[in-house]
Structures are given as C-alpha cells and as structure tokens.
Amino acid sequence: MRTATLDSYAGTCRHCANPLGGIEGAFCCAGCARVHAILEAEGLGRYYDLRGAAPGLPAPPEQAESAWLAPLEARLEAAAGLTRLEVDVQGVHCAACVWLLEAVFARQPGGKSCVVNPSRGRIRLAVEPSFDLRRWADAVRSVGYAIGPALEGAALAGSARSDALTLRMGLSVALAANAMMVSLALYFGLTEGRLHDVARELAFALGVATVVVGGGVFVKSAWQSLRRGLVHLDLPIAVGIGLATVGSTWSFFGGGDGPLEPGYFDTVAVFVALMLVGRWLQERVVAQNRARLLKSDGTLGLWSRRLERDGPKLVRCTELAPGDTLFLAAGDLVPVDAVLAAAASLRLDWIDGESEPRRFEAGAIAPAGAFLASGGGVQATCVTDLAGSPLTGLLRAPLEREASSPLTGRIAGLYVAGVLAAAAGAFALWMMHGTFDEAVRVTTAVLVVTCPCAFGIAAPLAWELAQSHLRRRGLFVRDAGLLRRLPGVRRAVFDKTGTLTTGKPRLVDAAALDALDDEERAVLHGLAARSTHPKSLAVLDALDAPFDPSLVALEAPSCGMQTQRGGHRFRLGAP
C-alpha cells in the first residue's frame, strides 16, 4: 500500500500538521509520534493522502473508563446473530477521518458494517457475536479518537460544526454591515482628503476580514471536492469571491483606477455574508428535523402484548420495562431485546435484510426489530426498556444517509460547468475587445450573478422541508430515495385492513359468543389472543374468559388459527 510522506511540511508536525513551535524532531508530541507509527505499521498511511495539509488527528486521549462497554459486550455474547450497536465518537473532522475509522473496523473479525455520521458524532455498527468490541474500541482510541456510549441528547445539543458556522455567519454579517456603512461615504461623493483615505482603508480592511472569516467555508468545500475529482456547487462561489477579492485588492493598492473600485469591497462582503446566511438556514432546518426525529421517532405508535395475571394486555411499547413478559403472536414485532421462553422462528429482514426466518432456541435473546415468523403464544422476557432498545436506531436510520438525488447532482454539475465556461468566455471576449480591467470586472459579475443558490441552498432545503411536512402528516419516510421514485409509481396496491381502514374493528353483536359454553369460550379466547388480525382483537375484547397459557395453537396459511382440544379441532378465521 502506498505510504504518505509529510516531510514537505517544514516546521510542522508530520502527523497533525500543527506548528512545531521550536520543538526538535518531526512530531509536536509523543502522542502524535505514536499515532503516526501505528498508522504506518498498520498500512493506513492513505489517511494522510485523504487529509492533505489540513490539521490531522489529535494525540490519543488518556485511556478512558471502559465500563460502558460491558452492557454492549453482554448483548453481543447473548445474541444469536447480527447485532446493531451505536457509540459516540469525538475528533471526526473530514473524509479522511471517516475512511480511517472504517478501515480500522474492517480489520476486526466479525464486523459487517460501519456507518460513521460525522455531523452527529455517531458510529453505527453491525457485528457478529464473535466481534471483539473492546479490542476495536482500543484500536479507535489508539489512532486518536475518543469514543463513548451513545448519548440520547448528543444530536440535540448540536455539533461543533454548526456552532462554528453560526459564529462565522455572525461575524461576517457584522463586518459586512460596517463595510457597507463606510462605503456609503464613498458612494455619496467623498472623493478626496484624509477622511476619504480613511474610508477607503476601512472598507478594504472590513472587506478582507469578511472574506477571511466567511469565504473560507466555500473555498474549503470547493477545494475538497476538486481533490476528489468532483465539481461542487461551491466552486463558482469560491472563484467569484477570490476573483473579486484579488481585483479589489489590486484596485486598492493601484490607487483606485483598477477593475474594481475599493468601494466594491462592501459588495463582496455582503455577498459572502448572504451566502453564509443561506448556508446557516439550511443547516438549521436539518438540525431541527433531526431534533424532531429524536423527539418523535415513531415509537409512540408501537404496541405490544404484555402478559399479565389476567392474560395478555395490549400496551404501548414505551411502557415496557426490563423483566416484563411479552406474549408474541405470529407476525408480532419484538420491540426490545428479550429472552425467549421457548424455541421460535424469527425474521430479521428489518435488521440485516435477510428474509429467511432463523430459528432461535429457548433462552436465546430475540433481537429488537425481529418479527415472529410462525406459531403463536411465544413468551419472552424483556431485557431492556424501549429507550435502550436498538429499535429506536432502526427507526432513525433514514436520516443517516441524506437524500442526494443523482439527477440533481448531474444538473448541478452541468450548471457549474456552464457557469465556469461562461465566465471564461466573458473573460476571453473582453480581453480581445476591451481591457484587462474590464475583463476582470465582467468575469466577476458573471460569477456573482450566476451564483448557484437555487441548487446549493434551495434543493437541500426543499428536501428537508418535505421530510418535515410529511412527518407532521403521519408519513414516516424510511428510505431517503422515496421522493425520487414516487413520480415513477403508476399503480399502488393496498392491504385493506389496517391500511385503508383504522384496523380497530369492534364487535357489535355478541349473540354468537353468548351461545358458547365455558370450554368453547376459553378455547376461542386462547386462539384470539394468539392472533394479530384486527378482527381477532375485536373478538378478544368482547370475550370474558380466563387465559390459558398452555393452549398450543398454530397459524396455518388460509386457515387462520387452529388447535386440538378434547378430540375436536377448533379454528378461528376460516370456515
């Protein structure tokens, strides 16, 4: 594997690229030297290629308390198959950090997938029981990252990136407002004297400060995209800011007769400030949607059967507590990790995408998010409550991979290429028929006027707003690509019960139930309690009979629930 060398960064640390400050050697501290040695020894030198000259990982923190790993390790030991885990991570700054974390994970046996969300500081893992979680955590710490338990309020607290953007926006708006105020004097006729010179110098200083504070957001984004061979929407913005700044600076030091008068600095400053306001609004909507998702993640609509003294009782999953006994019927969702009292077949397609049912023996832990594939009346003891259940992570998964339409990307790429071509054409045309000053002025105007705000701000903002409105109307979008595929839908097929209807029918005439004897009522109660069909639930609500946990019932396709009792076969749901 190719190894990166950082000797070209004279006077800076070979690992973190921070100034050495007179320290002899190649590293600023022992921690950076240790991390660099680990990366090189493990063949992970590509981290430096992806990172470039930007500051790298900090020195690894002191060995943190690892007691929080014990519950996660217990879940892994008791699991019978793939398990999903979440941990928080600090120190993720760029694509190189994401690549390094994924590379470290890929080297651990038993790991299936690792999804790093830099904006939330969260890592989602899918691992086999053989995965050595503690060893992986130590490996992550050894390369300079701090990890810990997934905290529920981490996403609501906001990220350092959002705070930095807010600070940049506030400073840029303040600087731009002052630049505009000073430039008004130049616009209204202040053309000579010492006061004129002071106004020019202030406009220049404020404009440059605005570009330095706010323009870096777009320049960094454009540069990183170019390093990956991509054309980003921030590219023409960055080029326009740079060209206008260089032209105005040249004009300022040339005495004001250049392509852009010194007063033009206020326009550059306002342009940068407005772009940052738009970017901040976009980030704010994204943060609000994520916060709303965390506050209302869809779990309030989940119900489960809890076995109580008088039989199964339908309760909200939010009411479940460790030690409660679940009574699972065929097709029921396992809302929390639970220990099975008997062998059962479970579908894990919501967890790992495998539709083939898997058999779990008595005493095994049924993972949250699994569905009972067959049978009925299986009991399971809750290990956690819903707040600590991995099911909440499954419900929140769609926001981890934000929608990024390939069509929008292609249109944006073509648009950026067209803008750059138009700017280059304008520059060439004015160079042939005008002066260099005019060419710079026209080219800058083209880049500023054709700023791709509609794509760079409106498109992501529209997607976030659409998600927000759909959620308020009760539509939970699990797949981020749904909105892209909906225009191609020509026919929809609905299951009537519970989809086009409320799914909660009520038995109006109970005369047939009154005609049954006590034994028949007990059998009917047992069959209805082991079925998930809405009509079975209506029958169960209307029955006043004791619950028999010993009843053995099976659900046969097209035959409903059936059982044998006293030499007779009883069926519910089929003639």
Coordinates of C-alpha atoms in Angstrom, one line a residue:
M1 CA 0.0 0.0 0.0
R2 CA 1.3 3.5 -0.8
T3 CA 2.6 5.4 2.2
A4 CA 2.3 9.1 2.5
T5 CA 5.3 11.2 3.4
L6 CA 4.8 14.6 5.1
D7 CA 8.4 15.8 5.0
S8 CA 7.4 18.7 2.8
Y9 CA 5.6 20.3 5.6
A10 CA 8.6 22.1 7.1
G11 CA 8.2 23.3 10.6
T12 CA 5.0 21.3 11.2
C13 CA 4.2 18.1 12.9
R14 CA 4.3 15.1 10.5
H15 CA 1.0 13.9 11.9
C16 CA -1.3 16.7 12.9
A17 CA 0.4 19.4 10.7
N18 CA 0.4 21.9 13.6
P19 CA 3.4 24.2 14.0
L20 CA 6.3 22.6 16.0
G21 CA 7.0 25.8 17.8
G22 CA 10.7 25.2 18.0
I23 CA 10.5 21.6 19.1
E24 CA 13.2 19.4 17.6
G25 CA 12.1 16.4 15.7
A26 CA 9.3 15.5 13.4
F27 CA 6.4 15.5 15.8
C28 CA 4.9 18.0 18.2
C29 CA 4.3 15.4 21.0
A30 CA 4.7 11.8 21.9
G31 CA 1.1 11.2 21.2
C32 CA 1.4 12.3 17.5
A33 CA 4.5 10.2 17.1
R34 CA 2.7 7.1 18.5
V35 CA -0.4 7.6 16.2
H36 CA 1.8 8.1 13.2
A37 CA 3.8 4.9 14.0
I38 CA 0.5 3.0 14.4
L39 CA -0.9 4.2 11.1
E40 CA 2.3 3.4 9.2
A41 CA 2.6 0.0 10.8
E42 CA -1.0 -0.9 10.0
G43 CA -0.7 0.2 6.4
L44 CA -3.1 3.1 6.9
G45 CA -0.9 5.8 5.5
R46 CA -3.6 6.7 3.0
Y47 CA -5.1 8.8 5.8
Y48 CA -2.6 11.5 5.1
D49 CA -3.4 11.5 1.3
L50 CA -7.1 12.0 2.0
R51 CA -6.5 14.6 4.7
G52 CA -4.0 16.7 2.8
A53 CA -2.3 19.5 4.6
A54 CA -5.2 20.1 7.0
P55 CA -4.7 19.6 10.7
G56 CA -4.9 15.9 11.5
L57 CA -6.0 13.7 14.4
P58 CA -5.1 14.9 17.9
A59 CA -2.9 12.9 20.1
P60 CA -4.8 9.9 21.6
P61 CA -6.5 10.8 24.9
E62 CA -5.7 9.0 28.1
Q63 CA -7.2 5.6 28.5
A64 CA -10.9 6.3 29.2
E65 CA -13.2 4.4 31.5
S66 CA -14.5 1.4 29.6
A67 CA -17.2 0.2 32.0
W68 CA -19.8 1.4 29.5
L69 CA -18.7 -1.4 27.1
A70 CA -19.9 -4.1 29.5
P71 CA -23.6 -3.9 28.6
L72 CA -22.8 -3.9 24.9
E73 CA -20.5 -6.9 25.3
A74 CA -23.2 -8.7 27.2
R75 CA -25.6 -8.1 24.3
L76 CA -23.1 -9.5 21.9
E77 CA -22.5 -12.6 24.0
A78 CA -26.2 -13.3 24.3
A79 CA -27.0 -12.5 20.6
A80 CA -27.6 -15.4 18.2
G81 CA -26.9 -13.4 15.1
L82 CA -26.1 -9.9 13.7
T83 CA -26.3 -7.2 16.3
R84 CA -26.6 -3.4 15.8
L85 CA -24.6 -1.2 18.2
E86 CA -24.2 2.6 18.4
V87 CA -21.3 4.6 20.0
D88 CA -20.4 8.3 20.1
V89 CA -17.1 9.4 18.7
Q90 CA -15.2 12.7 19.0
G91 CA -12.5 14.0 16.7
V92 CA -14.0 13.3 13.3
H93 CA -13.2 16.3 11.1
C94 CA -13.1 15.2 7.4
A95 CA -13.5 12.4 4.9
A96 CA -10.1 11.1 5.9
C97 CA -11.3 10.5 9.5
V98 CA -14.3 8.6 8.2
W99 CA -12.1 6.5 6.0
L100 CA -9.7 5.7 8.8
L101 CA -12.5 4.7 11.2
E102 CA -14.0 2.4 8.5
A103 CA -10.5 0.9 7.8
V104 CA -9.9 0.2 11.5
F105 CA -13.3 -1.5 11.7
A106 CA -12.7 -3.6 8.6
R107 CA -9.6 -5.1 10.2
Q108 CA -11.6 -6.6 13.1
P109 CA -13.0 -10.1 12.6
G110 CA -16.8 -10.4 12.9
G111 CA -17.6 -6.9 11.7
K112 CA -20.2 -6.5 9.0
S113 CA -20.8 -2.8 8.5
C114 CA -19.7 0.5 10.0
V115 CA -21.5 3.8 9.2
V116 CA -19.9 7.0 10.5
N117 CA -22.0 10.1 10.8
P118 CA -19.6 13.0 11.3
S119 CA -22.3 15.6 11.9
R120 CA -23.8 13.7 14.8
G121 CA -20.5 12.2 16.0
R122 CA -22.1 8.8 15.9
I123 CA -20.9 5.4 14.7
R124 CA -23.4 2.6 13.9
L125 CA -22.1 -0.9 13.8
A126 CA -23.5 -4.2 12.6
V127 CA -21.4 -7.1 14.1
E128 CA -21.4 -10.8 14.7
P129 CA -21.2 -12.2 18.3
S130 CA -17.5 -13.0 17.7
F131 CA -16.7 -9.3 17.2
D132 CA -14.2 -8.1 19.9
L133 CA -15.8 -4.8 20.8
R134 CA -13.2 -3.9 23.4
R135 CA -10.3 -4.5 21.1
W136 CA -12.0 -2.4 18.4
A137 CA -12.6 0.4 20.9
D138 CA -8.9 0.3 21.9
A139 CA -7.9 0.5 18.3
V140 CA -10.0 3.5 17.7
R141 CA -8.5 5.3 20.7
S142 CA -5.0 4.3 19.6
V143 CA -5.4 6.3 16.4
G144 CA -6.6 9.4 18.2
Y145 CA -10.3 9.3 18.6
A146 CA -12.4 9.4 21.8
I147 CA -15.4 7.1 21.9
G148 CA -18.1 6.5 24.5
P149 CA -21.7 5.4 24.9
A150 CA -24.3 6.8 22.6
L151 CA -25.9 9.6 24.4
E152 CA -29.5 10.4 23.6
G153 CA -29.0 14.2 23.8
A154 CA -25.9 14.3 21.7
A155 CA -27.7 15.2 18.5
L156 CA -30.0 17.7 20.2
A157 CA -27.0 19.5 21.7
G158 CA -25.8 20.5 18.2
S159 CA -22.4 19.9 16.7
A160 CA -19.2 22.0 16.8
R161 CA -19.6 22.4 13.1
S162 CA -22.9 24.2 13.5
D163 CA -21.6 26.4 16.2
A164 CA -18.6 27.4 14.1
L165 CA -20.9 28.2 11.2
T166 CA -23.1 30.3 13.4
L167 CA -20.1 32.2 14.7
R168 CA -18.7 32.8 11.1
M169 CA -22.1 34.0 9.9
G170 CA -22.5 36.4 12.8
L171 CA -19.0 37.9 12.4
S172 CA -19.4 38.1 8.6
V173 CA -22.8 39.9 8.9
A174 CA -21.3 42.4 11.3
L175 CA -18.3 43.0 9.2
A176 CA -20.3 43.3 6.0
A177 CA -22.7 45.8 7.6
N178 CA -19.8 48.0 8.7
A179 CA -18.2 47.8 5.3
M180 CA -21.4 48.9 3.7
M181 CA -21.8 51.8 6.2
V182 CA -18.2 53.0 5.5
S183 CA -18.6 52.6 1.7
L184 CA -21.7 54.8 1.7
A185 CA -19.5 57.8 2.2
L186 CA -17.6 56.9 -0.9
Y187 CA -20.8 56.4 -2.9
F188 CA -22.2 59.8 -1.8
G189 CA -19.2 61.8 -3.0
L190 CA -16.4 61.6 -0.6
T191 CA -13.6 61.6 -3.2
E192 CA -10.6 63.4 -1.5
G193 CA -9.0 64.4 1.7
R194 CA -7.8 62.4 4.7
L195 CA -11.3 61.2 5.5
H196 CA -11.5 59.7 2.0
D197 CA -8.3 57.8 2.6
V198 CA -9.6 56.5 6.0
A199 CA -12.9 55.4 4.5
R200 CA -11.0 53.5 1.7
E201 CA -8.7 51.8 4.1
L202 CA -11.6 50.8 6.4
A203 CA -13.6 49.4 3.5
F204 CA -10.6 47.4 2.4
A205 CA -9.9 46.1 5.9
L206 CA -13.5 45.1 6.6
G207 CA -14.0 43.5 3.2
V208 CA -10.8 41.4 3.5
A209 CA -11.8 40.4 7.1
T210 CA -15.2 39.3 5.8
V211 CA -13.7 37.2 3.1
V212 CA -11.2 35.6 5.5
V213 CA -13.9 34.8 8.1
G214 CA -16.7 33.7 5.8
G215 CA -15.2 32.9 2.5
G216 CA -13.2 30.0 3.8
V217 CA -16.3 27.9 4.2
F218 CA -16.9 27.9 0.4
V219 CA -13.2 27.8 -0.6
K220 CA -12.6 24.7 1.7
S221 CA -15.7 22.9 0.3
A222 CA -14.7 23.7 -3.3
W223 CA -11.1 22.5 -2.8
Q224 CA -12.1 19.3 -1.1
S225 CA -14.4 18.4 -3.9
L226 CA -11.8 19.1 -6.5
R227 CA -9.4 16.8 -4.6
R228 CA -11.9 14.1 -5.0
G229 CA -12.4 14.8 -8.7
L230 CA -15.8 16.4 -8.2
V231 CA -17.3 19.7 -9.3
H232 CA -19.2 21.2 -6.3
L233 CA -21.7 24.0 -6.3
D234 CA -19.4 26.0 -4.0
L235 CA -16.8 26.2 -6.8
P236 CA -18.1 29.2 -8.7
I237 CA -18.9 30.9 -5.4
A238 CA -15.3 30.4 -4.3
V239 CA -13.9 31.5 -7.6
G240 CA -16.2 34.6 -7.7
I241 CA -15.1 35.5 -4.1
G242 CA -11.5 35.0 -4.9
L243 CA -11.5 37.0 -8.2
A244 CA -13.5 39.9 -6.7
T245 CA -11.1 40.0 -3.7
V246 CA -8.0 39.9 -5.8
G247 CA -9.4 42.5 -8.2
S248 CA -10.5 44.9 -5.4
T249 CA -7.1 44.5 -3.6
W250 CA -5.3 45.3 -6.8
S251 CA -7.5 48.3 -7.4
F252 CA -6.9 49.5 -3.8
F253 CA -3.2 49.4 -4.0
G254 CA -3.2 50.7 -7.5
G255 CA -4.9 53.9 -6.5
G256 CA -8.5 53.2 -7.3
D257 CA -8.2 53.1 -11.1
G258 CA -8.3 49.3 -11.5
P259 CA -11.0 46.9 -12.5
L260 CA -12.9 47.2 -9.2
E261 CA -13.1 50.3 -7.1
P262 CA -12.2 50.0 -3.5
G263 CA -15.9 50.6 -2.6
Y264 CA -16.7 47.3 -4.3
F265 CA -15.3 45.5 -1.2
D266 CA -18.7 46.2 0.5
T267 CA -20.4 44.2 -2.2
V268 CA -18.0 41.3 -1.8
A269 CA -18.5 41.4 2.0
V270 CA -22.3 41.4 1.6
F271 CA -22.2 38.6 -0.9
V272 CA -20.2 36.4 1.5
A273 CA -22.4 37.3 4.4
L274 CA -25.6 36.4 2.5
M275 CA -24.2 33.1 1.3
L276 CA -23.3 32.2 4.8
V277 CA -26.9 33.2 6.0
G278 CA -28.3 30.8 3.4
R279 CA -25.9 28.0 4.4
W280 CA -26.8 28.6 8.1
L281 CA -30.6 28.5 7.3
Q282 CA -30.1 25.2 5.5
E283 CA -28.1 23.7 8.5
R284 CA -30.7 25.0 10.9
V285 CA -33.6 23.2 9.1
V286 CA -31.5 20.0 9.0
A287 CA -30.8 20.3 12.7
Q288 CA -34.5 21.0 13.5
N289 CA -35.6 17.9 11.6
R290 CA -33.1 15.7 13.3
A291 CA -34.2 17.1 16.7
R292 CA -37.8 16.4 15.8
L293 CA -36.9 12.9 14.7
L294 CA -35.2 12.3 18.0
K295 CA -38.2 13.6 20.0
S296 CA -40.8 11.7 18.0
D297 CA -39.1 8.7 16.4
G298 CA -42.3 6.7 15.7
T299 CA -42.1 4.5 18.8
L300 CA -45.2 6.1 20.3
G301 CA -47.3 4.2 17.7
L302 CA -45.8 0.8 18.6
W303 CA -47.9 -1.6 20.7
S304 CA -47.1 -5.0 22.2
R305 CA -48.8 -7.7 24.3
R306 CA -47.6 -7.8 27.9
L307 CA -48.6 -10.9 29.8
E308 CA -50.3 -10.0 33.0
R309 CA -52.2 -12.0 35.6
D310 CA -55.5 -12.0 33.6
G311 CA -53.8 -12.7 30.3
P312 CA -52.1 -10.7 27.5
K313 CA -52.8 -6.9 27.5
L314 CA -52.1 -4.6 24.7
V315 CA -49.8 -1.8 25.9
R316 CA -47.6 0.9 24.3
C317 CA -44.0 -0.3 23.9
T318 CA -42.9 2.8 25.8
E319 CA -44.5 1.3 28.9
L320 CA -42.4 -1.9 28.7
A321 CA -39.7 -2.4 31.4
P322 CA -37.0 -4.9 32.0
G323 CA -38.4 -8.1 33.4
D324 CA -41.8 -7.7 31.7
T325 CA -43.1 -10.8 29.9
L326 CA -44.0 -10.3 26.2
F327 CA -46.7 -12.5 24.6
L328 CA -45.8 -12.8 20.9
A329 CA -48.2 -13.9 18.2
A330 CA -47.2 -14.8 14.6
G331 CA -46.1 -11.6 12.9
D332 CA -45.6 -9.6 16.1
L333 CA -42.6 -7.3 16.4
V334 CA -40.1 -7.8 19.1
P335 CA -39.8 -4.2 20.4
V336 CA -36.9 -4.7 22.8
D337 CA -34.2 -7.4 23.3
A338 CA -36.0 -10.3 25.0
V339 CA -35.1 -13.8 26.3
L340 CA -37.2 -16.4 24.6
A341 CA -39.0 -18.9 26.9
A342 CA -39.4 -21.4 24.0
A343 CA -37.8 -22.0 20.6
A344 CA -39.2 -19.8 17.9
S345 CA -38.5 -18.8 14.2
L346 CA -37.8 -15.1 13.7
R347 CA -37.5 -12.9 10.7
L348 CA -34.6 -10.5 10.8
D349 CA -35.1 -8.7 7.5
W350 CA -35.6 -5.3 9.2
I351 CA -32.2 -5.8 10.9
D352 CA -29.9 -7.4 8.4
G353 CA -32.0 -7.6 5.2
E354 CA -32.3 -11.4 5.3
S355 CA -35.9 -12.5 4.7
E356 CA -35.3 -16.2 5.5
P357 CA -36.6 -17.0 9.1
R358 CA -34.0 -18.1 11.6
R359 CA -34.6 -20.5 14.5
F360 CA -33.8 -19.3 18.0
E361 CA -33.7 -21.8 20.8
A362 CA -35.2 -21.3 24.3
G363 CA -33.0 -19.0 26.3
A364 CA -31.7 -17.1 23.3
I365 CA -32.1 -13.3 23.0
A366 CA -34.6 -12.3 20.4
P367 CA -33.1 -9.0 19.0
A368 CA -35.2 -5.9 18.9
G369 CA -36.7 -5.3 15.4
A370 CA -37.2 -9.1 14.7
F371 CA -40.7 -10.5 13.8
L372 CA -42.1 -13.8 15.0
A373 CA -42.3 -15.8 11.8
S374 CA -44.7 -18.6 12.8
G375 CA -46.5 -20.2 15.6
G376 CA -48.2 -18.2 18.4
G377 CA -48.1 -17.7 22.1
V378 CA -44.4 -17.5 22.5
Q379 CA -43.3 -15.8 25.7
A380 CA -40.2 -13.7 26.1
T381 CA -38.8 -11.7 29.0
C382 CA -37.7 -8.1 28.3
V383 CA -34.0 -7.3 28.8
T384 CA -34.2 -3.5 28.3
D385 CA -36.9 -0.9 28.0
L386 CA -37.7 0.9 24.8
A387 CA -35.4 3.8 25.5
G388 CA -32.4 1.4 25.5
S389 CA -33.7 -0.7 22.6
P390 CA -31.8 -0.8 19.3
L391 CA -35.3 -0.4 17.6
T392 CA -35.1 3.3 18.1
G393 CA -31.9 3.3 16.0
L394 CA -33.7 1.4 13.2
L395 CA -36.4 4.0 13.2
R396 CA -33.9 6.8 12.9
A397 CA -31.7 5.2 10.3
P398 CA -33.2 7.1 7.2
L399 CA -31.6 10.4 8.3
E400 CA -28.1 9.0 8.4
R401 CA -27.9 8.9 4.6
E402 CA -29.5 12.1 3.5
A403 CA -31.1 12.2 0.1
S404 CA -28.8 13.3 -2.7
S405 CA -30.6 12.9 -6.0
P406 CA -28.3 11.7 -8.8
L407 CA -30.4 13.9 -11.2
T408 CA -29.9 16.9 -9.0
G409 CA -26.2 16.1 -8.9
R410 CA -25.9 15.9 -12.6
I411 CA -27.9 19.1 -13.2
A412 CA -25.7 20.9 -10.6
G413 CA -22.6 19.6 -12.2
L414 CA -23.7 20.8 -15.7
Y415 CA -24.7 24.1 -14.2
V416 CA -21.4 24.7 -12.5
A417 CA -19.5 23.7 -15.7
G418 CA -21.7 26.1 -17.7
V419 CA -21.1 29.0 -15.3
L420 CA -17.4 28.5 -15.4
A421 CA -17.4 28.2 -19.2
A422 CA -19.5 31.4 -19.4
A423 CA -17.1 33.2 -17.1
A424 CA -14.1 32.0 -19.1
G425 CA -15.8 33.1 -22.3
A426 CA -16.6 36.5 -21.0
F427 CA -13.0 37.0 -19.8
A428 CA -11.6 36.0 -23.2
L429 CA -14.1 38.2 -25.1
W430 CA -13.4 41.3 -23.1
M431 CA -9.6 40.6 -23.4
M432 CA -10.0 40.6 -27.2
H433 CA -12.2 43.7 -27.4
G434 CA -11.5 45.6 -24.2
T435 CA -9.0 46.0 -21.4
F436 CA -7.8 43.6 -18.7
D437 CA -9.6 45.7 -16.1
E438 CA -12.9 45.3 -17.9
A439 CA -12.4 41.6 -18.4
V440 CA -11.8 41.1 -14.6
R441 CA -14.9 43.2 -13.8
V442 CA -17.2 41.4 -16.2
T443 CA -15.9 37.9 -15.2
T444 CA -16.5 38.7 -11.5
A445 CA -20.0 39.9 -12.3
V446 CA -20.8 36.7 -14.2
L447 CA -19.7 34.5 -11.3
V448 CA -21.5 36.6 -8.7
V449 CA -24.8 36.9 -10.6
T450 CA -24.9 33.3 -11.6
C451 CA -24.3 32.0 -8.1
P452 CA -26.0 28.6 -7.9
C453 CA -28.0 29.4 -4.8
A454 CA -31.0 27.5 -6.1
F455 CA -29.1 24.3 -6.2
G456 CA -26.7 24.9 -3.3
I457 CA -29.3 26.1 -0.8
A458 CA -32.9 25.6 -2.2
A459 CA -32.6 22.0 -3.3
P460 CA -31.3 20.5 0.1
L461 CA -33.6 22.9 2.0
A462 CA -36.6 21.7 -0.1
W463 CA -35.8 18.1 0.7
E464 CA -35.6 18.7 4.4
L465 CA -38.8 20.7 4.4
A466 CA -40.6 17.9 2.5
Q467 CA -39.5 15.4 5.1
S468 CA -40.6 17.7 7.9
H469 CA -44.1 18.2 6.4
L470 CA -44.6 14.5 5.6
R471 CA -43.7 13.6 9.2
R472 CA -46.2 16.1 10.6
R473 CA -48.9 14.4 8.5
G474 CA -48.0 11.0 9.8
L475 CA -45.9 9.7 6.9
F476 CA -42.6 8.2 8.1
V477 CA -40.1 8.1 5.2
R478 CA -37.7 5.2 5.9
D479 CA -35.9 5.3 2.5
A480 CA -34.3 8.7 1.6
G481 CA -34.8 7.9 -2.1
L482 CA -38.6 7.6 -1.8
L483 CA -39.3 11.1 -3.2
R484 CA -37.2 10.4 -6.2
R485 CA -39.0 7.2 -7.0
L486 CA -42.6 8.4 -6.4
P487 CA -43.0 10.1 -9.8
G488 CA -42.5 6.7 -11.4
V489 CA -45.3 5.0 -9.5
R490 CA -48.2 4.1 -11.7
R491 CA -50.2 1.6 -9.6
A492 CA -50.5 1.1 -5.9
V493 CA -51.9 -2.0 -4.1
F494 CA -53.1 -1.6 -0.5
D495 CA -54.0 -4.2 2.1
K496 CA -57.4 -3.1 3.2
T497 CA -57.5 -3.9 6.9
G498 CA -55.4 -1.5 8.9
T499 CA -54.2 0.5 5.8
L500 CA -57.4 1.9 4.2
T501 CA -59.3 1.3 7.4
T502 CA -58.4 2.1 11.0
G503 CA -57.5 -1.5 11.8
K504 CA -59.6 -1.4 15.0
P505 CA -63.0 -3.0 14.3
R506 CA -65.4 -3.5 17.2
L507 CA -67.8 -6.5 17.7
V508 CA -71.3 -5.1 17.7
D509 CA -73.4 -8.3 18.0
A510 CA -72.1 -10.7 20.7
A511 CA -75.0 -13.1 20.5
A512 CA -72.8 -15.9 18.9
L513 CA -70.4 -15.6 21.8
D514 CA -73.1 -15.8 24.4
A515 CA -74.2 -19.2 22.9
L516 CA -70.8 -20.8 23.6
D517 CA -70.1 -22.9 26.7
D518 CA -67.3 -22.1 29.0
E519 CA -64.8 -24.5 27.4
E520 CA -65.5 -23.2 23.9
R521 CA -65.2 -19.6 25.2
A522 CA -61.8 -20.5 26.7
V523 CA -60.5 -22.0 23.5
L524 CA -61.8 -19.1 21.5
H525 CA -60.1 -16.7 23.9
G526 CA -56.8 -18.6 23.6
L527 CA -57.0 -18.6 19.7
A528 CA -57.8 -14.9 19.5
A529 CA -55.1 -14.0 22.0
R530 CA -52.5 -15.7 19.7
S531 CA -53.6 -13.9 16.6
T532 CA -52.6 -10.4 15.3
H533 CA -55.5 -9.9 13.0
P534 CA -57.7 -6.9 13.9
K535 CA -60.8 -9.0 13.9
S536 CA -59.3 -11.4 16.3
L537 CA -58.5 -8.5 18.6
A538 CA -62.1 -7.4 18.4
V539 CA -63.3 -10.9 19.4
L540 CA -60.8 -10.9 22.3
D541 CA -62.1 -7.6 23.6
A542 CA -65.6 -8.9 23.6
L543 CA -64.8 -12.2 25.4
D544 CA -64.8 -12.5 29.2
A545 CA -62.9 -15.7 29.7
P546 CA -59.8 -16.8 31.6
F547 CA -56.5 -17.0 29.7
D548 CA -55.0 -20.5 29.2
P549 CA -51.2 -20.2 28.6
S550 CA -50.9 -24.0 28.0
L551 CA -53.0 -23.9 24.8
V552 CA -51.0 -24.9 21.8
A553 CA -52.2 -23.1 18.7
L554 CA -50.8 -22.9 15.1
E555 CA -51.4 -20.4 12.4
A556 CA -51.9 -22.1 9.0
P557 CA -52.0 -20.2 5.7
S558 CA -55.6 -19.6 4.6
C559 CA -56.8 -21.5 7.6
G560 CA -56.3 -19.0 10.4
M561 CA -55.6 -20.1 14.0
Q562 CA -56.3 -23.7 14.9
T563 CA -55.8 -26.1 17.9
Q564 CA -56.8 -29.5 19.1
R565 CA -58.8 -29.9 22.3
G566 CA -60.8 -32.9 23.5
G567 CA -60.7 -34.7 20.2
H568 CA -62.1 -31.7 18.4
R569 CA -60.3 -29.3 16.0
F570 CA -61.1 -25.6 16.6
R571 CA -60.4 -22.9 14.1
L572 CA -60.6 -19.1 14.1
G573 CA -60.5 -17.2 10.9
A574 CA -61.5 -20.0 8.4
P575 CA -64.8 -21.9 7.8

